[in-house]
Amino acid sequence: MANNYTYHADIIGALIPPEIAEAPSSATVDEWVKRALIVQRAAGLAVVTDGEYRRHGLAEALLQRGLTDQPPALVDEEGAFLLRATNLGVKVSLPSPASALHQLAHKAGPGFDAAAAQAALAKAYAGEIDGLLAAGIAYIQFNGSAYAKLLDDESKPGALDAIKTAAAFDAAVLGAVTRPDKARIGFRIGRPGPNPRWPTGVVPEGLQTLFNLPVDRLLLDIGCTDADFGFLAAVPADKLVVVGLIDSTRQQLEEQDIVLEAIDRAAAAVGDGLRLALSPRGGFQRDSGLTWDDQRRKLELLVDITLRWWGFAM
């Protein structure tokens, strides 16, 4: 299993930059990324990110270039730089196609042509994904931010239909991906607030729809170690589940045995602990009071727990 690129220790969101700067230069960001790579490697992570320092979002990039057929925007900027800077597996995160469409609609305002934008996004994403994978990116994570409120409001009129419509677009784009055997595609299902809501009984149809997306990994912002993991039994057997249990908003380190016990319960729910991975819950943010050193200790804790449960981080 250690050769199957399972990445049992994963990073689900952004990293805190090593210093505060309102408008850092490109050279400064390059140095931040290099320092982030050093910290991730020192912690023992097998797959690393650029901390999401370089880019404000794919939707903004697509708006700037006008949704025209142009070469992929991120291959050289993110992927190639990371591949030159490290020999570890490289991960790049993007909004899911439906989430990018939602962002574009929000920014464009009245008169937005959703059908035209969706068609253009499908082409743009095909180029982005093909370019990243061809460059040697090991892992692409798609963030389903468009679903967070819809999942909470699923019982309200129109919410389930909106989830299904968005998921159909995501499934069409992600299902068309042809990737190397070693490459991994993940989908993050985030839930808002300090106490995210996850089902304690029957899995709602909207969440099940997302569980069925054509991806390898589902990244879930679980948020607390005393969660009821029973709903994970609904995850299809061909998918690995990344459980976000390390709190990325507070300095205090989790008790390892408590996290290990939570992983035990999650493993019982999915039926196979090798179908699990561990991550922080969401990205690290300086406005939560965390420092660069706090973040380093959290990453070291993540890998320590991973090694204790799985025996390897790969």
Short mmCIF file of C-alpha atoms in Angstrom, two decimals:
data_model
loop_
_atom_site.label_atom_id
_atom_site.label_comp_id
_atom_site.label_asym_id
_atom_site.label_seq_id
_atom_site.Cartn_x
_atom_site.Cartn_y
_atom_site.Cartn_z
CA MET A 1 0.00 0.00 0.00
CA ALA A 2 2.94 2.32 0.62
CA ASN A 3 3.54 2.40 -3.14
CA ASN A 4 -0.04 3.25 -4.07
CA TYR A 5 0.31 7.02 -3.57
CA THR A 6 -2.27 6.98 -0.83
CA TYR A 7 -0.94 10.05 1.03
CA HIS A 8 -2.29 9.20 4.47
CA ALA A 9 -1.02 12.58 5.73
CA ASP A 10 -2.66 15.33 3.68
CA ILE A 11 -3.03 19.11 3.76
CA ILE A 12 -6.54 20.23 2.92
CA GLY A 13 -6.15 24.03 2.69
CA ALA A 14 -3.85 27.03 2.78
CA LEU A 15 -0.74 27.53 4.89
CA ILE A 16 0.22 30.62 6.86
CA PRO A 17 3.02 32.52 5.09
CA PRO A 18 6.29 32.85 7.01
CA GLU A 19 5.92 36.63 7.28
CA ILE A 20 3.30 39.37 6.94
CA ALA A 21 3.27 41.40 3.72
CA GLU A 22 0.33 43.24 2.16
CA ALA A 23 1.58 43.11 -1.42
CA PRO A 24 4.50 40.67 -1.61
CA SER A 25 6.62 40.66 -4.74
CA SER A 26 6.86 37.57 -6.93
CA ALA A 27 10.37 36.95 -5.61
CA THR A 28 9.11 37.15 -2.03
CA VAL A 29 6.34 34.66 -2.73
CA ASP A 30 8.88 32.33 -4.34
CA GLU A 31 10.88 32.40 -1.10
CA TRP A 32 7.73 31.78 0.95
CA VAL A 33 6.92 28.74 -1.16
CA LYS A 34 10.45 27.38 -0.78
CA ARG A 35 10.26 27.80 2.99
CA ALA A 36 6.84 26.12 3.08
CA LEU A 37 8.25 23.19 1.12
CA ILE A 38 11.12 22.86 3.59
CA VAL A 39 8.72 22.82 6.55
CA GLN A 40 6.45 20.24 4.92
CA ARG A 41 9.38 18.02 3.99
CA ALA A 42 10.90 18.32 7.47
CA ALA A 43 7.56 17.31 8.99
CA GLY A 44 7.62 14.15 6.86
CA LEU A 45 4.83 14.84 4.37
CA ALA A 46 4.98 12.83 1.15
CA VAL A 47 2.85 15.26 -0.85
CA VAL A 48 3.34 19.03 -0.57
CA THR A 49 1.68 22.28 -1.66
CA ASP A 50 2.78 25.86 -2.27
CA GLY A 51 0.57 26.99 0.62
CA GLU A 52 -1.79 28.66 -1.88
CA TYR A 53 0.33 31.81 -1.54
CA ARG A 54 0.60 32.52 -5.23
CA ARG A 55 -2.95 32.79 -6.46
CA HIS A 56 -6.20 34.40 -5.36
CA GLY A 57 -8.33 31.89 -7.23
CA LEU A 58 -8.93 30.29 -10.58
CA ALA A 59 -12.14 32.25 -11.07
CA GLU A 60 -10.22 35.53 -10.89
CA ALA A 61 -7.63 34.23 -13.35
CA LEU A 62 -10.34 33.11 -15.73
CA LEU A 63 -12.11 36.46 -15.46
CA GLN A 64 -8.88 38.27 -16.25
CA ARG A 65 -8.28 36.27 -19.39
CA GLY A 66 -11.94 36.47 -20.41
CA LEU A 67 -12.76 32.75 -20.55
CA THR A 68 -11.07 32.43 -23.91
CA ASP A 69 -9.21 29.38 -25.17
CA GLN A 70 -5.70 30.09 -23.93
CA PRO A 71 -2.89 27.93 -22.57
CA PRO A 72 -3.36 26.73 -18.99
CA ALA A 73 -2.76 29.55 -16.54
CA LEU A 74 -1.36 27.58 -13.63
CA VAL A 75 1.02 25.04 -15.15
CA ASP A 76 4.07 27.31 -15.24
CA GLU A 77 3.07 29.53 -12.34
CA GLU A 78 2.33 26.87 -9.74
CA GLY A 79 3.04 23.38 -10.94
CA ALA A 80 6.33 23.79 -12.75
CA PHE A 81 7.83 25.93 -9.97
CA LEU A 82 6.94 23.31 -7.37
CA LEU A 83 8.25 20.47 -9.50
CA ARG A 84 11.58 22.27 -9.84
CA ALA A 85 11.74 23.04 -6.12
CA THR A 86 11.04 19.57 -4.67
CA ASN A 87 11.27 15.88 -5.48
CA LEU A 88 8.21 15.08 -3.36
CA GLY A 89 4.71 14.61 -4.71
CA VAL A 90 3.17 17.97 -5.64
CA LYS A 91 -0.44 18.92 -4.98
CA VAL A 92 -2.37 21.81 -6.56
CA SER A 93 -5.80 22.97 -5.37
CA LEU A 94 -8.51 24.52 -7.55
CA PRO A 95 -12.16 25.41 -7.05
CA SER A 96 -14.36 22.74 -8.54
CA PRO A 97 -15.79 23.70 -11.96
CA ALA A 98 -19.24 24.31 -10.43
CA SER A 99 -17.70 26.37 -7.63
CA ALA A 100 -15.77 28.47 -10.16
CA LEU A 101 -19.02 29.00 -12.08
CA HIS A 102 -20.68 30.13 -8.85
CA GLN A 103 -17.82 32.57 -8.19
CA LEU A 104 -17.99 33.94 -11.72
CA ALA A 105 -21.76 34.46 -11.48
CA HIS A 106 -21.37 36.26 -8.16
CA LYS A 107 -18.69 38.58 -9.51
CA ALA A 108 -20.36 39.23 -12.86
CA GLY A 109 -23.75 40.28 -11.50
CA PRO A 110 -26.89 40.83 -13.65
CA GLY A 111 -26.75 39.68 -17.25
CA PHE A 112 -24.40 36.78 -16.54
CA ASP A 113 -24.65 34.15 -19.29
CA ALA A 114 -24.38 30.97 -17.22
CA ALA A 115 -24.61 28.58 -20.18
CA ALA A 116 -21.81 30.30 -22.10
CA ALA A 117 -19.67 30.53 -18.98
CA GLN A 118 -20.20 26.86 -18.19
CA ALA A 119 -19.13 25.83 -21.69
CA ALA A 120 -16.05 28.05 -21.50
CA LEU A 121 -15.19 26.77 -18.03
CA ALA A 122 -15.38 23.17 -19.19
CA LYS A 123 -12.79 23.93 -21.90
CA ALA A 124 -10.62 25.95 -19.54
CA TYR A 125 -10.61 23.22 -16.92
CA ALA A 126 -9.77 20.55 -19.47
CA GLY A 127 -6.69 22.57 -20.41
CA GLU A 128 -5.74 23.25 -16.79
CA ILE A 129 -6.07 19.63 -15.70
CA ASP A 130 -4.34 18.14 -18.74
CA GLY A 131 -1.50 20.64 -18.41
CA LEU A 132 -0.98 20.03 -14.70
CA LEU A 133 -1.00 16.25 -15.06
CA ALA A 134 1.27 16.33 -18.11
CA ALA A 135 3.73 18.47 -16.16
CA GLY A 136 3.92 15.78 -13.48
CA ILE A 137 1.57 17.05 -10.77
CA ALA A 138 0.78 14.12 -8.48
CA TYR A 139 -2.48 15.30 -6.96
CA ILE A 140 -5.18 17.84 -7.83
CA GLN A 141 -7.72 18.82 -5.18
CA PHE A 142 -11.01 20.41 -6.22
CA ASN A 143 -12.73 22.53 -3.58
CA GLY A 144 -16.52 22.32 -3.54
CA SER A 145 -17.19 25.67 -1.90
CA ALA A 146 -20.42 26.12 -3.87
CA TYR A 147 -22.04 23.27 -1.93
CA ALA A 148 -21.48 24.36 1.68
CA LYS A 149 -24.66 26.40 2.15
CA LEU A 150 -26.69 24.20 -0.18
CA LEU A 151 -25.95 21.13 1.92
CA ASP A 152 -27.10 22.92 5.06
CA ASP A 153 -30.25 24.11 3.27
CA GLU A 154 -31.01 20.86 1.44
CA SER A 155 -34.51 20.62 2.91
CA LYS A 156 -35.42 24.03 1.49
CA PRO A 157 -37.14 24.29 -1.91
CA GLY A 158 -34.71 24.13 -4.82
CA ALA A 159 -31.58 23.33 -2.80
CA LEU A 160 -31.37 19.64 -3.73
CA ASP A 161 -31.94 20.44 -7.41
CA ALA A 162 -29.17 23.04 -7.22
CA ILE A 163 -26.80 20.47 -5.68
CA LYS A 164 -27.61 17.95 -8.40
CA THR A 165 -27.17 20.52 -11.18
CA ALA A 166 -23.80 21.67 -9.83
CA ALA A 167 -22.65 18.10 -9.20
CA ALA A 168 -23.59 17.09 -12.75
CA PHE A 169 -21.27 19.82 -14.09
CA ASP A 170 -18.45 18.78 -11.76
CA ALA A 171 -18.96 15.12 -12.64
CA ALA A 172 -18.89 15.84 -16.38
CA VAL A 173 -15.58 17.71 -16.17
CA LEU A 174 -13.84 15.46 -13.64
CA GLY A 175 -15.16 12.28 -15.20
CA ALA A 176 -13.48 13.19 -18.49
CA VAL A 177 -10.02 13.40 -16.89
CA THR A 178 -7.48 10.93 -18.25
CA ARG A 179 -4.64 10.70 -15.79
CA PRO A 180 -1.53 8.65 -15.07
CA ASP A 181 -1.95 5.75 -12.65
CA LYS A 182 0.06 7.59 -9.99
CA ALA A 183 -2.02 10.79 -10.15
CA ARG A 184 -4.78 11.42 -7.64
CA ILE A 185 -7.93 13.55 -7.91
CA GLY A 186 -9.63 14.74 -4.72
CA PHE A 187 -12.80 16.65 -3.91
CA ARG A 188 -13.12 18.71 -0.74
CA ILE A 189 -16.53 18.96 0.90
CA GLY A 190 -16.25 21.82 3.37
CA ARG A 191 -18.77 22.71 6.04
CA PRO A 192 -18.90 26.20 7.57
CA GLY A 193 -18.59 27.25 11.18
CA PRO A 194 -16.68 26.00 14.22
CA ASN A 195 -19.04 23.03 14.65
CA PRO A 196 -19.67 21.69 11.15
CA ARG A 197 -22.84 19.71 10.57
CA TRP A 198 -22.51 16.12 9.39
CA PRO A 199 -25.32 13.56 9.31
CA THR A 200 -25.85 11.27 12.29
CA GLY A 201 -28.28 8.94 10.56
CA VAL A 202 -29.28 8.47 6.94
CA VAL A 203 -27.00 10.38 4.56
CA PRO A 204 -28.99 13.10 2.76
CA GLU A 205 -29.33 12.72 -0.99
CA GLY A 206 -27.31 15.86 -1.70
CA LEU A 207 -24.27 14.67 0.25
CA GLN A 208 -24.55 11.20 -1.28
CA THR A 209 -24.51 12.84 -4.71
CA LEU A 210 -21.14 14.39 -3.86
CA PHE A 211 -19.85 11.11 -2.44
CA ASN A 212 -20.55 9.58 -5.86
CA LEU A 213 -18.46 12.08 -7.85
CA PRO A 214 -15.81 10.47 -10.11
CA VAL A 215 -12.78 11.17 -7.90
CA ASP A 216 -10.25 9.12 -5.90
CA ARG A 217 -10.43 11.02 -2.62
CA LEU A 218 -13.08 12.85 -0.61
CA LEU A 219 -11.68 15.48 1.76
CA LEU A 220 -14.05 16.22 4.62
CA ASP A 221 -13.77 19.07 7.14
CA ILE A 222 -14.92 16.90 10.05
CA GLY A 223 -13.77 19.39 12.66
CA CYS A 224 -13.93 17.46 15.92
CA THR A 225 -12.64 14.14 17.20
CA ASP A 226 -15.92 13.21 18.92
CA ALA A 227 -17.86 13.24 15.64
CA ASP A 228 -20.25 10.44 14.70
CA PHE A 229 -18.47 8.82 11.76
CA GLY A 230 -21.30 6.45 10.87
CA PHE A 231 -22.15 8.46 7.74
CA LEU A 232 -18.80 7.45 6.22
CA ALA A 233 -20.27 4.02 5.56
CA ALA A 234 -22.09 5.65 2.63
CA VAL A 235 -18.83 6.52 0.85
CA PRO A 236 -18.35 4.23 -2.18
CA ALA A 237 -15.72 1.54 -1.68
CA ASP A 238 -13.50 2.85 -4.48
CA LYS A 239 -12.81 6.13 -2.67
CA LEU A 240 -10.41 7.12 0.10
CA VAL A 241 -11.70 9.52 2.77
CA VAL A 242 -9.49 12.28 4.19
CA VAL A 243 -10.81 13.20 7.64
CA GLY A 244 -9.97 16.73 8.78
CA LEU A 245 -9.44 16.27 12.52
CA ILE A 246 -6.44 18.50 13.34
CA ASP A 247 -7.73 21.92 14.39
CA SER A 248 -6.13 24.55 12.16
CA THR A 249 -7.54 27.46 14.18
CA ARG A 250 -5.97 27.00 17.60
CA GLN A 251 -2.42 26.75 18.94
CA GLN A 252 -3.03 23.89 21.36
CA LEU A 253 -1.90 20.54 20.01
CA GLU A 254 -4.37 17.69 20.00
CA GLU A 255 -3.84 14.69 22.27
CA GLN A 256 -2.55 12.02 19.92
CA ASP A 257 -4.45 9.18 21.57
CA ILE A 258 -7.74 11.06 21.19
CA VAL A 259 -7.14 11.55 17.47
CA LEU A 260 -6.07 7.92 17.09
CA GLU A 261 -9.29 6.77 18.76
CA ALA A 262 -11.28 8.95 16.35
CA ILE A 263 -9.46 7.35 13.41
CA ASP A 264 -10.34 3.94 14.87
CA ARG A 265 -14.03 4.87 14.78
CA ALA A 266 -13.79 6.33 11.28
CA ALA A 267 -12.04 3.16 10.09
CA ALA A 268 -14.82 1.03 11.55
CA ALA A 269 -17.35 3.11 9.61
CA VAL A 270 -15.64 2.81 6.22
CA GLY A 271 -14.69 -0.81 6.86
CA ASP A 272 -11.00 -0.47 5.97
CA GLY A 273 -8.53 1.88 7.64
CA LEU A 274 -6.39 1.91 4.51
CA ARG A 275 -9.21 3.89 2.88
CA LEU A 276 -8.61 6.75 5.30
CA ALA A 277 -6.19 9.64 5.51
CA LEU A 278 -5.73 12.43 8.06
CA SER A 279 -5.52 16.19 7.56
CA PRO A 280 -6.04 19.50 9.33
CA ARG A 281 -9.59 20.80 9.24
CA GLY A 282 -9.36 23.49 6.58
CA GLY A 283 -6.51 25.88 5.96
CA PHE A 284 -4.30 27.60 8.50
CA GLN A 285 -5.00 31.31 9.02
CA ARG A 286 -2.93 33.89 10.82
CA ASP A 287 -6.05 35.73 12.02
CA SER A 288 -6.81 32.68 14.18
CA GLY A 289 -3.77 33.61 16.26
CA LEU A 290 -1.52 30.88 14.87
CA THR A 291 2.12 31.58 14.09
CA TRP A 292 4.49 30.03 11.58
CA ASP A 293 5.93 27.87 14.39
CA ASP A 294 2.46 26.83 15.58
CA GLN A 295 1.71 25.66 12.05
CA ARG A 296 4.98 23.72 11.89
CA ARG A 297 4.11 21.92 15.13
CA LYS A 298 0.64 21.07 13.79
CA LEU A 299 2.16 19.57 10.62
CA GLU A 300 4.62 17.55 12.68
CA LEU A 301 1.72 16.32 14.83
CA LEU A 302 -0.22 15.36 11.70
CA VAL A 303 2.64 13.18 10.45
CA ASP A 304 3.38 11.72 13.90
CA ILE A 305 -0.22 10.54 14.25
CA THR A 306 -0.23 9.23 10.69
CA LEU A 307 2.88 7.17 11.36
CA ARG A 308 1.42 5.80 14.57
CA TRP A 309 -1.82 4.67 12.90
CA TRP A 310 -0.71 3.62 9.41
CA GLY A 311 3.01 3.09 9.89
CA PHE A 312 3.81 5.19 6.82
CA ALA A 313 2.85 8.58 5.40
CA MET A 314 2.65 7.59 1.75
#
